[in-house]
Amino acid sequence: MGEKTTMSVLEGNNFVVSDLRGDIDASLSEPLGLFAWDTRFLSRWLLTVDGQRPNVLSTDDLDYFYVQFFLVPGTGTVYVDSDLSIIRKRAVGNGFHEEVTILNHKDKPVDLKVRMEAAADFADLFEVKDALKKKGEFYHRIESDRLVLGYRREAFTRETWIISSAREGRHRRARSELRRAY
């Protein structure tokens, strides 16, 4: 049996398939994403810290609807331990919820550029399987409380809403919530 390369969480008709980092980067050979009712509502969900994708330490699939990813930024060598550790906690239920916690193991504060890249192709399962191209138009907009990724074809519309919050203070935690709209 081959080595596991993806992680899946599901609840009812909602499921997320990602790599072992927790990243989603859908391609013709990698049908990753957030799926609900046979549609992919999220085709890209990439975490970078200071411009780099973190390395996997381990994963913990605690329940069928909940998973944790334990990551570290790359240090460039196996001989130097990282001063940071990253925990991504993900749950699927009424939408998709992810909490990112970055722990600083130094005795002084550090400034980090934490980025989450998101995209949605709204492909149905046949389009994913057969790599078919969408015939409508994609759009996005930033509202006061969310990022909206959308697809429209005549009267048919699909949207993914991304809501993010961060706790202020010495210890900051980022939480993203994705909801689908019909």
JSON list of C-alpha atoms in Angstrom, two decimals:
[
{"chain": "A", "resi": 1, "resn": "MET", "atom": "CA", "xyz": [0.00, 0.00, 0.00]},
{"chain": "A", "resi": 2, "resn": "GLY", "atom": "CA", "xyz": [1.32, 3.47, -0.92]},
{"chain": "A", "resi": 3, "resn": "GLU", "atom": "CA", "xyz": [2.06, 6.35, 1.40]},
{"chain": "A", "resi": 4, "resn": "LYS", "atom": "CA", "xyz": [-0.90, 8.59, 2.22]},
{"chain": "A", "resi": 5, "resn": "THR", "atom": "CA", "xyz": [-0.66, 11.93, 0.36]},
{"chain": "A", "resi": 6, "resn": "THR", "atom": "CA", "xyz": [-4.07, 13.50, 1.07]},
{"chain": "A", "resi": 7, "resn": "MET", "atom": "CA", "xyz": [-6.26, 14.18, 4.08]},
{"chain": "A", "resi": 8, "resn": "SER", "atom": "CA", "xyz": [-10.06, 14.15, 3.95]},
{"chain": "A", "resi": 9, "resn": "VAL", "atom": "CA", "xyz": [-12.72, 15.40, 6.35]},
{"chain": "A", "resi": 10, "resn": "LEU", "atom": "CA", "xyz": [-16.45, 15.10, 5.78]},
{"chain": "A", "resi": 11, "resn": "GLU", "atom": "CA", "xyz": [-19.84, 15.81, 7.25]},
{"chain": "A", "resi": 12, "resn": "GLY", "atom": "CA", "xyz": [-22.98, 14.87, 5.35]},
{"chain": "A", "resi": 13, "resn": "ASN", "atom": "CA", "xyz": [-22.70, 16.17, 1.77]},
{"chain": "A", "resi": 14, "resn": "ASN", "atom": "CA", "xyz": [-19.71, 18.42, 2.59]},
{"chain": "A", "resi": 15, "resn": "PHE", "atom": "CA", "xyz": [-16.12, 17.24, 2.36]},
{"chain": "A", "resi": 16, "resn": "VAL", "atom": "CA", "xyz": [-12.62, 18.68, 2.04]},
{"chain": "A", "resi": 17, "resn": "VAL", "atom": "CA", "xyz": [-9.68, 16.91, 0.41]},
{"chain": "A", "resi": 18, "resn": "SER", "atom": "CA", "xyz": [-6.27, 18.55, 0.92]},
{"chain": "A", "resi": 19, "resn": "ASP", "atom": "CA", "xyz": [-2.60, 17.65, 0.93]},
{"chain": "A", "resi": 20, "resn": "LEU", "atom": "CA", "xyz": [-0.92, 16.73, 4.23]},
{"chain": "A", "resi": 21, "resn": "ARG", "atom": "CA", "xyz": [-0.10, 20.42, 4.91]},
{"chain": "A", "resi": 22, "resn": "GLY", "atom": "CA", "xyz": [-3.80, 21.22, 4.78]},
{"chain": "A", "resi": 23, "resn": "ASP", "atom": "CA", "xyz": [-3.35, 23.07, 1.48]},
{"chain": "A", "resi": 24, "resn": "ILE", "atom": "CA", "xyz": [-5.73, 22.79, -1.44]},
{"chain": "A", "resi": 25, "resn": "ASP", "atom": "CA", "xyz": [-4.26, 23.34, -4.89]},
{"chain": "A", "resi": 26, "resn": "ALA", "atom": "CA", "xyz": [-6.58, 21.61, -7.36]},
{"chain": "A", "resi": 27, "resn": "SER", "atom": "CA", "xyz": [-5.20, 20.49, -10.72]},
{"chain": "A", "resi": 28, "resn": "LEU", "atom": "CA", "xyz": [-6.01, 17.93, -13.38]},
{"chain": "A", "resi": 29, "resn": "SER", "atom": "CA", "xyz": [-4.02, 15.31, -11.46]},
{"chain": "A", "resi": 30, "resn": "GLU", "atom": "CA", "xyz": [-5.05, 16.44, -7.94]},
{"chain": "A", "resi": 31, "resn": "PRO", "atom": "CA", "xyz": [-8.85, 16.68, -7.43]},
{"chain": "A", "resi": 32, "resn": "LEU", "atom": "CA", "xyz": [-8.50, 18.55, -4.13]},
{"chain": "A", "resi": 33, "resn": "GLY", "atom": "CA", "xyz": [-11.02, 21.02, -2.74]},
{"chain": "A", "resi": 34, "resn": "LEU", "atom": "CA", "xyz": [-14.02, 21.84, -0.60]},
{"chain": "A", "resi": 35, "resn": "PHE", "atom": "CA", "xyz": [-17.02, 20.04, -2.07]},
{"chain": "A", "resi": 36, "resn": "ALA", "atom": "CA", "xyz": [-20.69, 20.46, -1.19]},
{"chain": "A", "resi": 37, "resn": "TRP", "atom": "CA", "xyz": [-23.61, 18.87, -3.03]},
{"chain": "A", "resi": 38, "resn": "ASP", "atom": "CA", "xyz": [-21.33, 17.70, -5.87]},
{"chain": "A", "resi": 39, "resn": "THR", "atom": "CA", "xyz": [-19.78, 21.14, -6.49]},
{"chain": "A", "resi": 40, "resn": "ARG", "atom": "CA", "xyz": [-16.24, 22.30, -5.63]},
{"chain": "A", "resi": 41, "resn": "PHE", "atom": "CA", "xyz": [-16.66, 25.57, -3.72]},
{"chain": "A", "resi": 42, "resn": "LEU", "atom": "CA", "xyz": [-12.94, 25.98, -3.02]},
{"chain": "A", "resi": 43, "resn": "SER", "atom": "CA", "xyz": [-10.19, 24.92, -5.41]},
{"chain": "A", "resi": 44, "resn": "ARG", "atom": "CA", "xyz": [-7.28, 26.81, -3.82]},
{"chain": "A", "resi": 45, "resn": "TRP", "atom": "CA", "xyz": [-6.50, 27.33, -0.12]},
{"chain": "A", "resi": 46, "resn": "LEU", "atom": "CA", "xyz": [-2.76, 27.84, 0.43]},
{"chain": "A", "resi": 47, "resn": "LEU", "atom": "CA", "xyz": [-1.08, 28.95, 3.63]},
{"chain": "A", "resi": 48, "resn": "THR", "atom": "CA", "xyz": [2.29, 30.70, 3.47]},
{"chain": "A", "resi": 49, "resn": "VAL", "atom": "CA", "xyz": [4.38, 32.14, 6.29]},
{"chain": "A", "resi": 50, "resn": "ASP", "atom": "CA", "xyz": [6.95, 34.71, 5.17]},
{"chain": "A", "resi": 51, "resn": "GLY", "atom": "CA", "xyz": [6.36, 33.59, 1.58]},
{"chain": "A", "resi": 52, "resn": "GLN", "atom": "CA", "xyz": [7.08, 29.90, 2.22]},
{"chain": "A", "resi": 53, "resn": "ARG", "atom": "CA", "xyz": [4.77, 26.91, 2.45]},
{"chain": "A", "resi": 54, "resn": "PRO", "atom": "CA", "xyz": [5.38, 25.13, 5.77]},
{"chain": "A", "resi": 55, "resn": "ASN", "atom": "CA", "xyz": [6.67, 21.57, 6.12]},
{"chain": "A", "resi": 56, "resn": "VAL", "atom": "CA", "xyz": [4.56, 18.77, 7.58]},
{"chain": "A", "resi": 57, "resn": "LEU", "atom": "CA", "xyz": [5.44, 17.34, 10.98]},
{"chain": "A", "resi": 58, "resn": "SER", "atom": "CA", "xyz": [2.29, 15.25, 11.42]},
{"chain": "A", "resi": 59, "resn": "THR", "atom": "CA", "xyz": [-1.47, 15.13, 11.03]},
{"chain": "A", "resi": 60, "resn": "ASP", "atom": "CA", "xyz": [-4.16, 14.03, 13.44]},
{"chain": "A", "resi": 61, "resn": "ASP", "atom": "CA", "xyz": [-7.55, 13.05, 12.04]},
{"chain": "A", "resi": 62, "resn": "LEU", "atom": "CA", "xyz": [-9.41, 13.12, 15.35]},
{"chain": "A", "resi": 63, "resn": "ASP", "atom": "CA", "xyz": [-12.83, 12.51, 13.87]},
{"chain": "A", "resi": 64, "resn": "TYR", "atom": "CA", "xyz": [-14.35, 12.13, 10.42]},
{"chain": "A", "resi": 65, "resn": "PHE", "atom": "CA", "xyz": [-15.28, 15.87, 10.42]},
{"chain": "A", "resi": 66, "resn": "TYR", "atom": "CA", "xyz": [-12.21, 17.28, 12.23]},
{"chain": "A", "resi": 67, "resn": "VAL", "atom": "CA", "xyz": [-8.46, 17.20, 11.52]},
{"chain": "A", "resi": 68, "resn": "GLN", "atom": "CA", "xyz": [-5.30, 18.94, 12.76]},
{"chain": "A", "resi": 69, "resn": "PHE", "atom": "CA", "xyz": [-2.13, 19.64, 10.80]},
{"chain": "A", "resi": 70, "resn": "PHE", "atom": "CA", "xyz": [1.15, 20.21, 12.64]},
{"chain": "A", "resi": 71, "resn": "LEU", "atom": "CA", "xyz": [3.64, 22.19, 10.56]},
{"chain": "A", "resi": 72, "resn": "VAL", "atom": "CA", "xyz": [6.92, 24.10, 10.76]},
{"chain": "A", "resi": 73, "resn": "PRO", "atom": "CA", "xyz": [8.48, 26.67, 8.47]},
{"chain": "A", "resi": 74, "resn": "GLY", "atom": "CA", "xyz": [11.47, 25.35, 6.57]},
{"chain": "A", "resi": 75, "resn": "THR", "atom": "CA", "xyz": [14.83, 26.21, 8.08]},
{"chain": "A", "resi": 76, "resn": "GLY", "atom": "CA", "xyz": [16.80, 25.16, 5.02]},
{"chain": "A", "resi": 77, "resn": "THR", "atom": "CA", "xyz": [18.55, 22.30, 6.82]},
{"chain": "A", "resi": 78, "resn": "VAL", "atom": "CA", "xyz": [17.63, 19.27, 8.91]},
{"chain": "A", "resi": 79, "resn": "TYR", "atom": "CA", "xyz": [20.27, 20.32, 11.47]},
{"chain": "A", "resi": 80, "resn": "VAL", "atom": "CA", "xyz": [18.48, 23.48, 12.63]},
{"chain": "A", "resi": 81, "resn": "ASP", "atom": "CA", "xyz": [15.20, 23.30, 14.55]},
{"chain": "A", "resi": 82, "resn": "SER", "atom": "CA", "xyz": [12.50, 25.82, 13.69]},
{"chain": "A", "resi": 83, "resn": "ASP", "atom": "CA", "xyz": [11.67, 28.55, 16.19]},
{"chain": "A", "resi": 84, "resn": "LEU", "atom": "CA", "xyz": [8.03, 28.45, 15.10]},
{"chain": "A", "resi": 85, "resn": "SER", "atom": "CA", "xyz": [5.35, 25.79, 14.96]},
{"chain": "A", "resi": 86, "resn": "ILE", "atom": "CA", "xyz": [2.04, 26.02, 13.14]},
{"chain": "A", "resi": 87, "resn": "ILE", "atom": "CA", "xyz": [-1.21, 24.23, 13.96]},
{"chain": "A", "resi": 88, "resn": "ARG", "atom": "CA", "xyz": [-4.12, 24.21, 11.52]},
{"chain": "A", "resi": 89, "resn": "LYS", "atom": "CA", "xyz": [-7.39, 22.96, 13.05]},
{"chain": "A", "resi": 90, "resn": "ARG", "atom": "CA", "xyz": [-10.06, 22.19, 10.45]},
{"chain": "A", "resi": 91, "resn": "ALA", "atom": "CA", "xyz": [-13.70, 21.18, 10.83]},
{"chain": "A", "resi": 92, "resn": "VAL", "atom": "CA", "xyz": [-16.41, 20.58, 8.24]},
{"chain": "A", "resi": 93, "resn": "GLY", "atom": "CA", "xyz": [-20.04, 20.95, 9.15]},
{"chain": "A", "resi": 94, "resn": "ASN", "atom": "CA", "xyz": [-22.17, 24.01, 8.48]},
{"chain": "A", "resi": 95, "resn": "GLY", "atom": "CA", "xyz": [-19.47, 25.30, 6.14]},
{"chain": "A", "resi": 96, "resn": "PHE", "atom": "CA", "xyz": [-15.73, 24.88, 6.55]},
{"chain": "A", "resi": 97, "resn": "HIS", "atom": "CA", "xyz": [-13.91, 26.27, 9.59]},
{"chain": "A", "resi": 98, "resn": "GLU", "atom": "CA", "xyz": [-10.16, 26.55, 10.02]},
{"chain": "A", "resi": 99, "resn": "GLU", "atom": "CA", "xyz": [-8.13, 28.00, 12.85]},
{"chain": "A", "resi": 100, "resn": "VAL", "atom": "CA", "xyz": [-4.43, 28.71, 12.35]},
{"chain": "A", "resi": 101, "resn": "THR", "atom": "CA", "xyz": [-2.23, 29.05, 15.44]},
{"chain": "A", "resi": 102, "resn": "ILE", "atom": "CA", "xyz": [1.45, 29.98, 15.14]},
{"chain": "A", "resi": 103, "resn": "LEU", "atom": "CA", "xyz": [3.59, 29.40, 18.21]},
{"chain": "A", "resi": 104, "resn": "ASN", "atom": "CA", "xyz": [6.80, 31.37, 18.67]},
{"chain": "A", "resi": 105, "resn": "HIS", "atom": "CA", "xyz": [9.39, 29.38, 20.65]},
{"chain": "A", "resi": 106, "resn": "LYS", "atom": "CA", "xyz": [11.83, 32.31, 20.88]},
{"chain": "A", "resi": 107, "resn": "ASP", "atom": "CA", "xyz": [11.97, 34.52, 23.94]},
{"chain": "A", "resi": 108, "resn": "LYS", "atom": "CA", "xyz": [11.30, 37.67, 21.87]},
{"chain": "A", "resi": 109, "resn": "PRO", "atom": "CA", "xyz": [8.49, 38.64, 19.49]},
{"chain": "A", "resi": 110, "resn": "VAL", "atom": "CA", "xyz": [8.79, 38.07, 15.74]},
{"chain": "A", "resi": 111, "resn": "ASP", "atom": "CA", "xyz": [7.02, 39.74, 12.82]},
{"chain": "A", "resi": 112, "resn": "LEU", "atom": "CA", "xyz": [5.53, 37.34, 10.29]},
{"chain": "A", "resi": 113, "resn": "LYS", "atom": "CA", "xyz": [3.70, 37.73, 7.02]},
{"chain": "A", "resi": 114, "resn": "VAL", "atom": "CA", "xyz": [0.93, 35.12, 7.13]},
{"chain": "A", "resi": 115, "resn": "ARG", "atom": "CA", "xyz": [-1.05, 34.73, 3.91]},
{"chain": "A", "resi": 116, "resn": "MET", "atom": "CA", "xyz": [-3.96, 32.55, 2.88]},
{"chain": "A", "resi": 117, "resn": "GLU", "atom": "CA", "xyz": [-4.56, 32.34, -0.87]},
{"chain": "A", "resi": 118, "resn": "ALA", "atom": "CA", "xyz": [-8.08, 31.34, -1.94]},
{"chain": "A", "resi": 119, "resn": "ALA", "atom": "CA", "xyz": [-9.84, 30.57, -5.22]},
{"chain": "A", "resi": 120, "resn": "ALA", "atom": "CA", "xyz": [-12.98, 28.77, -6.31]},
{"chain": "A", "resi": 121, "resn": "ASP", "atom": "CA", "xyz": [-13.65, 27.14, -9.68]},
{"chain": "A", "resi": 122, "resn": "PHE", "atom": "CA", "xyz": [-17.18, 25.88, -8.84]},
{"chain": "A", "resi": 123, "resn": "ALA", "atom": "CA", "xyz": [-16.58, 22.73, -10.87]},
{"chain": "A", "resi": 124, "resn": "ASP", "atom": "CA", "xyz": [-19.14, 19.97, -10.54]},
{"chain": "A", "resi": 125, "resn": "LEU", "atom": "CA", "xyz": [-17.92, 16.40, -10.08]},
{"chain": "A", "resi": 126, "resn": "PHE", "atom": "CA", "xyz": [-18.10, 15.69, -13.84]},
{"chain": "A", "resi": 127, "resn": "GLU", "atom": "CA", "xyz": [-16.04, 18.80, -14.62]},
{"chain": "A", "resi": 128, "resn": "VAL", "atom": "CA", "xyz": [-13.48, 17.78, -11.99]},
{"chain": "A", "resi": 129, "resn": "LYS", "atom": "CA", "xyz": [-13.29, 14.20, -13.28]},
{"chain": "A", "resi": 130, "resn": "ASP", "atom": "CA", "xyz": [-13.20, 15.11, -16.98]},
{"chain": "A", "resi": 131, "resn": "ALA", "atom": "CA", "xyz": [-11.33, 18.47, -16.63]},
{"chain": "A", "resi": 132, "resn": "LEU", "atom": "CA", "xyz": [-14.12, 20.38, -18.40]},
{"chain": "A", "resi": 133, "resn": "LYS", "atom": "CA", "xyz": [-14.04, 24.17, -18.66]},
{"chain": "A", "resi": 134, "resn": "LYS", "atom": "CA", "xyz": [-16.80, 26.35, -17.15]},
{"chain": "A", "resi": 135, "resn": "LYS", "atom": "CA", "xyz": [-18.95, 28.36, -19.59]},
{"chain": "A", "resi": 136, "resn": "GLY", "atom": "CA", "xyz": [-20.04, 31.22, -17.32]},
{"chain": "A", "resi": 137, "resn": "GLU", "atom": "CA", "xyz": [-18.17, 34.09, -15.68]},
{"chain": "A", "resi": 138, "resn": "PHE", "atom": "CA", "xyz": [-16.19, 34.19, -12.45]},
{"chain": "A", "resi": 139, "resn": "TYR", "atom": "CA", "xyz": [-16.20, 37.20, -10.15]},
{"chain": "A", "resi": 140, "resn": "HIS", "atom": "CA", "xyz": [-14.98, 38.27, -6.74]},
{"chain": "A", "resi": 141, "resn": "ARG", "atom": "CA", "xyz": [-15.64, 41.18, -4.44]},
{"chain": "A", "resi": 142, "resn": "ILE", "atom": "CA", "xyz": [-14.51, 42.34, -1.04]},
{"chain": "A", "resi": 143, "resn": "GLU", "atom": "CA", "xyz": [-17.32, 43.34, 1.30]},
{"chain": "A", "resi": 144, "resn": "SER", "atom": "CA", "xyz": [-16.99, 44.87, 4.75]},
{"chain": "A", "resi": 145, "resn": "ASP", "atom": "CA", "xyz": [-16.97, 41.50, 6.51]},
{"chain": "A", "resi": 146, "resn": "ARG", "atom": "CA", "xyz": [-16.02, 38.94, 3.85]},
{"chain": "A", "resi": 147, "resn": "LEU", "atom": "CA", "xyz": [-14.40, 37.98, 0.57]},
{"chain": "A", "resi": 148, "resn": "VAL", "atom": "CA", "xyz": [-16.91, 36.68, -1.97]},
{"chain": "A", "resi": 149, "resn": "LEU", "atom": "CA", "xyz": [-15.81, 34.32, -4.76]},
{"chain": "A", "resi": 150, "resn": "GLY", "atom": "CA", "xyz": [-18.54, 33.69, -7.30]},
{"chain": "A", "resi": 151, "resn": "TYR", "atom": "CA", "xyz": [-19.62, 32.11, -10.55]},
{"chain": "A", "resi": 152, "resn": "ARG", "atom": "CA", "xyz": [-22.55, 33.17, -12.74]},
{"chain": "A", "resi": 153, "resn": "ARG", "atom": "CA", "xyz": [-24.08, 31.60, -15.83]},
{"chain": "A", "resi": 154, "resn": "GLU", "atom": "CA", "xyz": [-27.35, 33.22, -16.89]},
{"chain": "A", "resi": 155, "resn": "ALA", "atom": "CA", "xyz": [-29.65, 33.00, -13.79]},
{"chain": "A", "resi": 156, "resn": "PHE", "atom": "CA", "xyz": [-27.48, 30.33, -12.12]},
{"chain": "A", "resi": 157, "resn": "THR", "atom": "CA", "xyz": [-25.18, 31.65, -9.36]},
{"chain": "A", "resi": 158, "resn": "ARG", "atom": "CA", "xyz": [-22.82, 30.02, -6.85]},
{"chain": "A", "resi": 159, "resn": "GLU", "atom": "CA", "xyz": [-20.75, 31.84, -4.19]},
{"chain": "A", "resi": 160, "resn": "THR", "atom": "CA", "xyz": [-18.16, 31.04, -1.57]},
{"chain": "A", "resi": 161, "resn": "TRP", "atom": "CA", "xyz": [-17.93, 33.52, 1.31]},
{"chain": "A", "resi": 162, "resn": "ILE", "atom": "CA", "xyz": [-14.69, 33.75, 3.27]},
{"chain": "A", "resi": 163, "resn": "ILE", "atom": "CA", "xyz": [-14.79, 35.39, 6.68]},
{"chain": "A", "resi": 164, "resn": "SER", "atom": "CA", "xyz": [-11.60, 35.92, 8.66]},
{"chain": "A", "resi": 165, "resn": "SER", "atom": "CA", "xyz": [-10.93, 37.11, 12.17]},
{"chain": "A", "resi": 166, "resn": "ALA", "atom": "CA", "xyz": [-7.77, 37.50, 14.22]},
{"chain": "A", "resi": 167, "resn": "ARG", "atom": "CA", "xyz": [-7.40, 37.88, 17.95]},
{"chain": "A", "resi": 168, "resn": "GLU", "atom": "CA", "xyz": [-5.39, 40.91, 18.98]},
{"chain": "A", "resi": 169, "resn": "GLY", "atom": "CA", "xyz": [-2.69, 41.06, 21.62]},
{"chain": "A", "resi": 170, "resn": "ARG", "atom": "CA", "xyz": [0.48, 39.14, 22.29]},
{"chain": "A", "resi": 171, "resn": "HIS", "atom": "CA", "xyz": [-1.07, 35.87, 21.24]},
{"chain": "A", "resi": 172, "resn": "ARG", "atom": "CA", "xyz": [-2.87, 36.12, 17.91]},
{"chain": "A", "resi": 173, "resn": "ARG", "atom": "CA", "xyz": [-5.02, 33.45, 16.38]},
{"chain": "A", "resi": 174, "resn": "ALA", "atom": "CA", "xyz": [-6.52, 33.57, 12.91]},
{"chain": "A", "resi": 175, "resn": "ARG", "atom": "CA", "xyz": [-9.77, 31.89, 12.08]},
{"chain": "A", "resi": 176, "resn": "SER", "atom": "CA", "xyz": [-11.31, 31.51, 8.65]},
{"chain": "A", "resi": 177, "resn": "GLU", "atom": "CA", "xyz": [-14.82, 30.41, 7.94]},
{"chain": "A", "resi": 178, "resn": "LEU", "atom": "CA", "xyz": [-16.15, 29.47, 4.53]},
{"chain": "A", "resi": 179, "resn": "ARG", "atom": "CA", "xyz": [-19.82, 29.34, 3.75]},
{"chain": "A", "resi": 180, "resn": "ARG", "atom": "CA", "xyz": [-21.43, 28.47, 0.49]},
{"chain": "A", "resi": 181, "resn": "ALA", "atom": "CA", "xyz": [-24.31, 30.38, -1.03]},
{"chain": "A", "resi": 182, "resn": "TYR", "atom": "CA", "xyz": [-26.68, 29.24, -3.73]}
]
